Short mmCIF file of C-alpha atoms in Angstrom, two decimals:
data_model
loop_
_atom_site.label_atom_id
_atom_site.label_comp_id
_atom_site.label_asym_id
_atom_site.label_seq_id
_atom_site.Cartn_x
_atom_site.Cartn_y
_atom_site.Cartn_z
CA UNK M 1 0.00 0.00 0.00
CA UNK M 2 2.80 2.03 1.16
CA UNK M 3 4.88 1.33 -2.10
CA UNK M 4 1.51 2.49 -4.29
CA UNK M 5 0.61 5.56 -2.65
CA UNK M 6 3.78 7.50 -1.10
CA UNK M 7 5.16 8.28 -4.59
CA UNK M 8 2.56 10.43 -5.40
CA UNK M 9 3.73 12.74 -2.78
CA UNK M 10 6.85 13.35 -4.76
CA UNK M 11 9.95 13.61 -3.92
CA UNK M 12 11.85 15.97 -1.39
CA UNK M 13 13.77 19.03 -2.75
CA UNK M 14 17.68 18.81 -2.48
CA UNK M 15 20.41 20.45 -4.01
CA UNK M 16 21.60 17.38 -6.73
CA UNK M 17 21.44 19.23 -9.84
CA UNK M 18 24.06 21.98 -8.63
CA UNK M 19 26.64 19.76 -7.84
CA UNK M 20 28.14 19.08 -11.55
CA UNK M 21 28.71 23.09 -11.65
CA UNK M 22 30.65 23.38 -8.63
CA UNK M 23 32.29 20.47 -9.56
CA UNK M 24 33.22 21.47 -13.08
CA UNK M 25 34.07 25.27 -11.59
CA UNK M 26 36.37 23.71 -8.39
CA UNK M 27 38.02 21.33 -10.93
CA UNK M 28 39.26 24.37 -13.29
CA UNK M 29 40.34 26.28 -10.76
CA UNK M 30 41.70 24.14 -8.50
CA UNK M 31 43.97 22.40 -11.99
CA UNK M 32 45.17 26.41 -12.98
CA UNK M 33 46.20 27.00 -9.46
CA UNK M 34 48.86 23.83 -9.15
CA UNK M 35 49.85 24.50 -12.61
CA UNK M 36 50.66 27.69 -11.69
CA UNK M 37 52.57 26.43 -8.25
CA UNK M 38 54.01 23.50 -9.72
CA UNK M 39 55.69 26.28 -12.62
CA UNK M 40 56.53 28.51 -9.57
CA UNK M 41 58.18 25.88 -8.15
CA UNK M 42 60.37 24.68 -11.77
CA UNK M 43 61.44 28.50 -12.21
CA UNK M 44 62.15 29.22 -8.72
CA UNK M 45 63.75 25.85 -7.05
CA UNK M 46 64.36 24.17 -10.16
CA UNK M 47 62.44 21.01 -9.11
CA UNK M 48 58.85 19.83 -7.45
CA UNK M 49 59.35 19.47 -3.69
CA UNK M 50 57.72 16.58 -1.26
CA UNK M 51 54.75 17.82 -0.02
CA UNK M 52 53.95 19.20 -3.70
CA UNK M 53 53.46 15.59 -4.94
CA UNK M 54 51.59 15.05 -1.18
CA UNK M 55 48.61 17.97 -2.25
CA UNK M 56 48.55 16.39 -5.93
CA UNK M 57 47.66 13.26 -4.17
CA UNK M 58 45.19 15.22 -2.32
CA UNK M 59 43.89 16.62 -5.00
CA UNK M 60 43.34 13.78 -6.94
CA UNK M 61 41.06 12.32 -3.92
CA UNK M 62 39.47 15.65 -3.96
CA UNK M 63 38.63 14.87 -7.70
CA UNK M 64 37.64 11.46 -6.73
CA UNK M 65 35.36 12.68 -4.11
CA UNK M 66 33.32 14.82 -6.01
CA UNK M 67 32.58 13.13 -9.57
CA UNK M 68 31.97 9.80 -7.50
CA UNK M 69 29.10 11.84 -5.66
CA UNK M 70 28.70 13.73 -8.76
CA UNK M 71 27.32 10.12 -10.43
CA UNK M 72 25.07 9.50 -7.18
CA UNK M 73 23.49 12.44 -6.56
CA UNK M 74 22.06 13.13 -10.17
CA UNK M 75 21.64 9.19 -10.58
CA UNK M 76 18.00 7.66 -10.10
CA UNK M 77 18.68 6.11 -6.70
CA UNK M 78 18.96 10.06 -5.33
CA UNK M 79 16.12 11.04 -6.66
CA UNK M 80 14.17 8.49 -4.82
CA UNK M 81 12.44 8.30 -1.37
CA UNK M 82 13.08 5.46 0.40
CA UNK M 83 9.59 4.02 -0.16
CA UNK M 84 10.92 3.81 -4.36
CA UNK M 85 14.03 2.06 -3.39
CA UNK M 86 15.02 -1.70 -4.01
CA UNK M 87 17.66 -3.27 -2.14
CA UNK M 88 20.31 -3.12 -4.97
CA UNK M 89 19.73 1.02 -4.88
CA UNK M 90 19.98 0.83 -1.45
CA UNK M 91 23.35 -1.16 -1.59
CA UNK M 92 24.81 1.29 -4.32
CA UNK M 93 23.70 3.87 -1.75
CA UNK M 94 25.52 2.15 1.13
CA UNK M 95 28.77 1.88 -1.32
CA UNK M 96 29.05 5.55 -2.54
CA UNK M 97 28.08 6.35 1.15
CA UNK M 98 31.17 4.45 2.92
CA UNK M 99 33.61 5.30 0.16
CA UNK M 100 32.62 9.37 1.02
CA UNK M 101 33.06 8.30 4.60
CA UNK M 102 36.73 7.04 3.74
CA UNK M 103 37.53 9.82 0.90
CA UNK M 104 36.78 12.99 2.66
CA UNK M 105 38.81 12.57 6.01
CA UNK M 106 41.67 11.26 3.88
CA UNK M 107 41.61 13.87 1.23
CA UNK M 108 41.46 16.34 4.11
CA UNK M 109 44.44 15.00 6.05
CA UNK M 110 46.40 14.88 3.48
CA UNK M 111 45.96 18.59 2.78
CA UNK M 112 46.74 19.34 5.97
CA UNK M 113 49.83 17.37 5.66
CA UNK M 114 51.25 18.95 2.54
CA UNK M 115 50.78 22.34 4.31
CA UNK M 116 52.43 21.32 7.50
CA UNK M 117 55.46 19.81 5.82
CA UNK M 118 55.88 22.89 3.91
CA UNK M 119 56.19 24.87 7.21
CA UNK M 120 58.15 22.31 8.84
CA UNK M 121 60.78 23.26 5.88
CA UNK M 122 60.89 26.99 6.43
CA UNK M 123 63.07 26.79 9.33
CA UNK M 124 64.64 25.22 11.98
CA UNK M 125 62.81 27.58 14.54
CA UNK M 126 61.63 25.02 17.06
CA UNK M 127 58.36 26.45 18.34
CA UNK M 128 57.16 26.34 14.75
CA UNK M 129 58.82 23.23 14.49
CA UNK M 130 56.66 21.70 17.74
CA UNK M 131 53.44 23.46 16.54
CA UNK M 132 53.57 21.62 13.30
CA UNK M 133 54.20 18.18 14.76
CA UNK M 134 51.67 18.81 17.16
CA UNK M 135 49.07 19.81 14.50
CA UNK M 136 49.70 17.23 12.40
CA UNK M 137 49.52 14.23 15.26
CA UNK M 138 46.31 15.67 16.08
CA UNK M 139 44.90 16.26 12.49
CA UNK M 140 45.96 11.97 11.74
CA UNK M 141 44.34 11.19 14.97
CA UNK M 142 41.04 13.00 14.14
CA UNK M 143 40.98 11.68 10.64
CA UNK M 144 41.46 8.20 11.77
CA UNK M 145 38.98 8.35 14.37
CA UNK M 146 36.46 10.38 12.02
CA UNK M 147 36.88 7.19 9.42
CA UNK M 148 36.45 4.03 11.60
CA UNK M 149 33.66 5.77 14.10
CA UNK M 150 31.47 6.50 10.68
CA UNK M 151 32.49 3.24 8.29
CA UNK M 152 32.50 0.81 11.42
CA UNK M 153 29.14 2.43 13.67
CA UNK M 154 26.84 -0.52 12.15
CA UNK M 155 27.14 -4.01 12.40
CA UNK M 156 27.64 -5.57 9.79
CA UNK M 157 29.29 -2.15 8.01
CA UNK M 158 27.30 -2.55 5.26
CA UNK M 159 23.95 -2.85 7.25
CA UNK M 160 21.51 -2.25 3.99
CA UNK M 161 23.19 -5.84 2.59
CA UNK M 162 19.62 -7.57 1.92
CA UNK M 163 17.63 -8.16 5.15
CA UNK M 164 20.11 -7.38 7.28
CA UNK M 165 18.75 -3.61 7.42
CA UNK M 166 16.35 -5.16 10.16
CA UNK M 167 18.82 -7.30 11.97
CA UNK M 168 21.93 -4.38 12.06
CA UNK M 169 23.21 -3.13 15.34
CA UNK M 170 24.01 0.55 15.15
CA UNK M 171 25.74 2.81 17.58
CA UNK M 172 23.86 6.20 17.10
CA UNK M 173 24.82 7.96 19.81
CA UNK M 174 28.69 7.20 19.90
CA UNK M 175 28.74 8.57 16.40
CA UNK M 176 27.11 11.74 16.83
CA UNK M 177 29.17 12.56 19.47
CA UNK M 178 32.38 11.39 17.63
CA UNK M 179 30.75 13.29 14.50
CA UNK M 180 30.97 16.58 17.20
CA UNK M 181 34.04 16.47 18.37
CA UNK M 182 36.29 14.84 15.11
CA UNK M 183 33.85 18.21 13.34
CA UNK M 184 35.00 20.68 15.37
CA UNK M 185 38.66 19.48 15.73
CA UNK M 186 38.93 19.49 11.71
CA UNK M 187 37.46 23.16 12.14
CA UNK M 188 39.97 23.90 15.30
CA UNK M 189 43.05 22.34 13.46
CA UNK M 190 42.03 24.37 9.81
CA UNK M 191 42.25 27.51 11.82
CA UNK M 192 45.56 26.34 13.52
CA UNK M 193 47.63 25.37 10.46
CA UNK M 194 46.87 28.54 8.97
CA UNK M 195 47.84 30.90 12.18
CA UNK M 196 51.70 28.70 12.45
CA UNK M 197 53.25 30.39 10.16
CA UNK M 198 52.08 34.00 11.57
CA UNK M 199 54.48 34.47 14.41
CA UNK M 200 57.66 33.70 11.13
CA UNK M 201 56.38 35.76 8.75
CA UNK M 202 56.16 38.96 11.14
CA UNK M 203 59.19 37.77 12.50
CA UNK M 204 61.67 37.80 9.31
CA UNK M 205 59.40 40.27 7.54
CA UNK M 206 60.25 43.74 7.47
CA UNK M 207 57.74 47.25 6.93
CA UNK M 208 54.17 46.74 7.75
CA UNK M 209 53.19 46.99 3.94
CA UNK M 210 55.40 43.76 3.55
CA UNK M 211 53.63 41.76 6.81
CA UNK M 212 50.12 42.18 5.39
CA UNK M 213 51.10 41.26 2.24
CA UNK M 214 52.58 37.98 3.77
CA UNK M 215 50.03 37.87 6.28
CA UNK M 216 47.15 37.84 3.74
CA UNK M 217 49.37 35.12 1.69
CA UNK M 218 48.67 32.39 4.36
CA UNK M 219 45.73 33.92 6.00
CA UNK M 220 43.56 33.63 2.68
CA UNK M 221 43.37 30.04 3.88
CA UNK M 222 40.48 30.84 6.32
CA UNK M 223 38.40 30.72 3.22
CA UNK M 224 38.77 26.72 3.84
CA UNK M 225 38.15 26.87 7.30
CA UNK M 226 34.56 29.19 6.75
CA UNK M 227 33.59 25.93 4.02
CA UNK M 228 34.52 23.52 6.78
CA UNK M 229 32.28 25.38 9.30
CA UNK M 230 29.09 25.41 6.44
CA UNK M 231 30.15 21.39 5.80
CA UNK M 232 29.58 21.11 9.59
CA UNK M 233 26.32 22.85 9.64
CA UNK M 234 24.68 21.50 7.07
CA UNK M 235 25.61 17.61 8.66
CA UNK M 236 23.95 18.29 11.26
CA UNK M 237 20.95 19.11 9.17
CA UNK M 238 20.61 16.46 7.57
CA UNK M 239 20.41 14.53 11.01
CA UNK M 240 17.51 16.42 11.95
CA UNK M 241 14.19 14.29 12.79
CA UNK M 242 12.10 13.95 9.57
CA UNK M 243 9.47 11.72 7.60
CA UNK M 244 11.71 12.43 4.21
CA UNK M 245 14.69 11.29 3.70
CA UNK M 246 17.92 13.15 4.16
CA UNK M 247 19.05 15.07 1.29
CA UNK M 248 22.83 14.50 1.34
CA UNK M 249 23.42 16.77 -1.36
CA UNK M 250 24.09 19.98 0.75
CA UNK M 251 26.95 18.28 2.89
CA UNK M 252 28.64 16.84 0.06
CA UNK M 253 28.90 20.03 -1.71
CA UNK M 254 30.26 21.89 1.26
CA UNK M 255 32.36 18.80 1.80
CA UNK M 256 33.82 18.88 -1.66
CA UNK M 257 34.15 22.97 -1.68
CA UNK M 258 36.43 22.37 1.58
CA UNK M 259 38.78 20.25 0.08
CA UNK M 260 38.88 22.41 -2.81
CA UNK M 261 39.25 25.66 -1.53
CA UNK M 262 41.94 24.43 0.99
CA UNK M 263 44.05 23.00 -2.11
CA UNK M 264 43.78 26.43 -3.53
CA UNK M 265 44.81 28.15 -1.02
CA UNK M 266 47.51 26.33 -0.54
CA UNK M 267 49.23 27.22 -3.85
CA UNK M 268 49.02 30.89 -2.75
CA UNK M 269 52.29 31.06 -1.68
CA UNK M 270 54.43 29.96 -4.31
CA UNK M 271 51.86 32.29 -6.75
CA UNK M 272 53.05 35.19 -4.69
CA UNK M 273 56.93 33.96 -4.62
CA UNK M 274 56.24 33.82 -8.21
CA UNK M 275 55.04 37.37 -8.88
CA UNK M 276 57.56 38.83 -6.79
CA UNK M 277 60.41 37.59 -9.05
CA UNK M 278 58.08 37.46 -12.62
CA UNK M 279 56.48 40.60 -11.94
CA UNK M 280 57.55 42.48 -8.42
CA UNK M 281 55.78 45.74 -9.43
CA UNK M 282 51.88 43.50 -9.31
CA UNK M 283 51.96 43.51 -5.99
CA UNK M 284 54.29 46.75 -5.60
CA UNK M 285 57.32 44.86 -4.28
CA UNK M 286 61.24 44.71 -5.07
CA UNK M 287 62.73 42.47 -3.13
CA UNK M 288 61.18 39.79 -0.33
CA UNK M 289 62.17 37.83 2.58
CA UNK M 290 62.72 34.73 0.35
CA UNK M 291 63.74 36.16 -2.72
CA UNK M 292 67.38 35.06 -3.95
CA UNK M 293 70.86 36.68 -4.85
CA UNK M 294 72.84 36.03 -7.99
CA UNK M 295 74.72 33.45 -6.70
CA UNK M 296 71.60 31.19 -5.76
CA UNK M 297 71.66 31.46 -2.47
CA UNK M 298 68.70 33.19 -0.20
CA UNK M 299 69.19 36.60 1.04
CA UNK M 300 68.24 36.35 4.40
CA UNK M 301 66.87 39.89 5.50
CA UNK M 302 66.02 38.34 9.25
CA UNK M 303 65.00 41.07 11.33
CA UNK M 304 67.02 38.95 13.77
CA UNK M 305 70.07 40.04 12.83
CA UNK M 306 69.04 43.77 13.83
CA UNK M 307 66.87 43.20 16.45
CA UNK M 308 68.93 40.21 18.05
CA UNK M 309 65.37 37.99 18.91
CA UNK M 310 65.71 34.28 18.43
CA UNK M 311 67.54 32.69 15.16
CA UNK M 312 64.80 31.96 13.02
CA UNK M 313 66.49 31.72 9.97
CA UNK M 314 64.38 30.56 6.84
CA UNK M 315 65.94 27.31 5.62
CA UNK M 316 66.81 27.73 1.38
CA UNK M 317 70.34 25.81 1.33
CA UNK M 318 69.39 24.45 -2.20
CA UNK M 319 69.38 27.96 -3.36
CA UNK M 320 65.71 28.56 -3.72
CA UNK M 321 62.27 30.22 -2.10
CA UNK M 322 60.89 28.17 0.12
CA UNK M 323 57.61 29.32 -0.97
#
């Protein structure tokens, strides 16, 4: 009866058909900005560095994120309320559900990783050197937990298997709460990574025209933390009490604008390191903190050296900008 008479209700509004665009427009953008930072990094270094090749993994699970939900969502099984469903859309459901569980926290740490090794090669200065490893214990540890308390809360894992929808054993509330806190850690270590390199910048950076510059360089990166907040949100919406069923769209788009917008940001750096020694007058400068001399080694302008603070010299001993 149920089957015959709930689908002329319709179907619940969700947000499926906009996901190809921000796909297709996160894509572009995010492919111009590493081509751009990986030919910063051939004309400045000379060669693609370690965490470079750590973000282009990222990315690509980024990619693989979003046209895997890209299929789903504007597939037939979205479209459907659960009263339409047949236990193979359910399964394919379950599948693209558990890989997204898996993708996202990996994508993200990942990320996170390629930005904390390129801090941890700035310098030898310890406290940034201790923030970073701290960070970056932390962001493994939430993105561990964040994958087995969401893959593994119902047993069997993939509880919409056939019949066993009725017979699975589900831990509801541990998730939620483990959805809270792993959330709000991501958000907490976003903001983090992109405050560590603060303290250095204003630190080796002379003129106050030349710190904001720098300043805004990293700190454009709280874009990412802003879509991580809106990912959060709309979660929890989607966990709200209802008769219709969830429409996952929102969170995936927010989910897949995060990882995007982190990776973009990311590549800000070795843009600006890039216009400073393409095209200093851009951005109004002649010389910077990690530009280079003649002979290929880095002219280190440490305010250090005339201030006699800590040695927090930037580390370029192969003769190149670190950014």
């Amino acid at each position: 009866m149920v089957n015959q008479v709930m689908p002329a209700a319709g179907h619940p509004y969700n947000k499926s058909t906009q996901f190809i665009g921000v796909l297709v427009m996160f894509t572009v953008l995010m492919a111009a900005f590493i081509a751009i930072r990986l030919y910063s990094r051939i004309t400045i270094n000379g060669f693609i560095r370690g965490h470079d090749y750590v973000l282009l993994f990222a990315a690509l699970v980024a990619f693989g994120f979003g046209t895997m939900n890209a299929a789903m969502l504007n597939g037939p099984t979205h479209f459907q309320g659960n009263w339409d469903r047949s236990w193979l859309d359910y399964i394919h459901d379950q599948y693209s559900g558990k890989a997204s569980e898996v993708l996202y926290p990996v994508g993200v740490f990942f990320i996170k990783t390629s930005l904390l090794l390129f801090y941890w090669g700035l310098t030898q200065w310890w406290p940034l050197r201790v923030a970073v490893g701290v960070t970056w214990v932390v962001s493994l540890g939430n993105s561990l937990a964040m994958i087995f308390t969401w893959v593994f809360r119902c047993s069997p894992v993939l509880s919409f298997d056939g019949m066993e929808y009725f017979t699975a054993s589900c831990k509801t509330d541990m998730w939620l709460k483990s959805m809270d806190i792993t959330g709000a850690l991501n958000i907490v270590t976003d903001v983090v990574i992109w405050l560590i390199p603060l303290p250095l910048v204003w630190k080796i950076t002379q003129g106050n025209r030349e710190r904001l510059l720098a300043s805004l360089t990293f700190g454009v990166g709280a874009l990412a933390c802003i879509a991580c907040g809106f990912r959060f949100y709309s979660l929890h919406k989607i966990l709200a009490p209802s008769l219709l069923p969830p429409d996952q769209s929102e969170w995936l788009i927010w989910g897949m604008a995060e990882m995007y917008i982190a990776i973009i940001c990311s590549c800000v750096p070795a843009i600006r390191a890039l216009i400073i020694k393409k095209a200093p007058s851009i951005i109004g400068a002649t010389s910077d903190v990690y530009s280079t001399t003649a002979d290929g080694k880095s002219d280190e302008k440490s305010a250090d050296k005339e201030k006699g603070g800590p040695d927090v010299r930037v580390e370029s001993s192969r003769g190149s900008s670190p950014v």
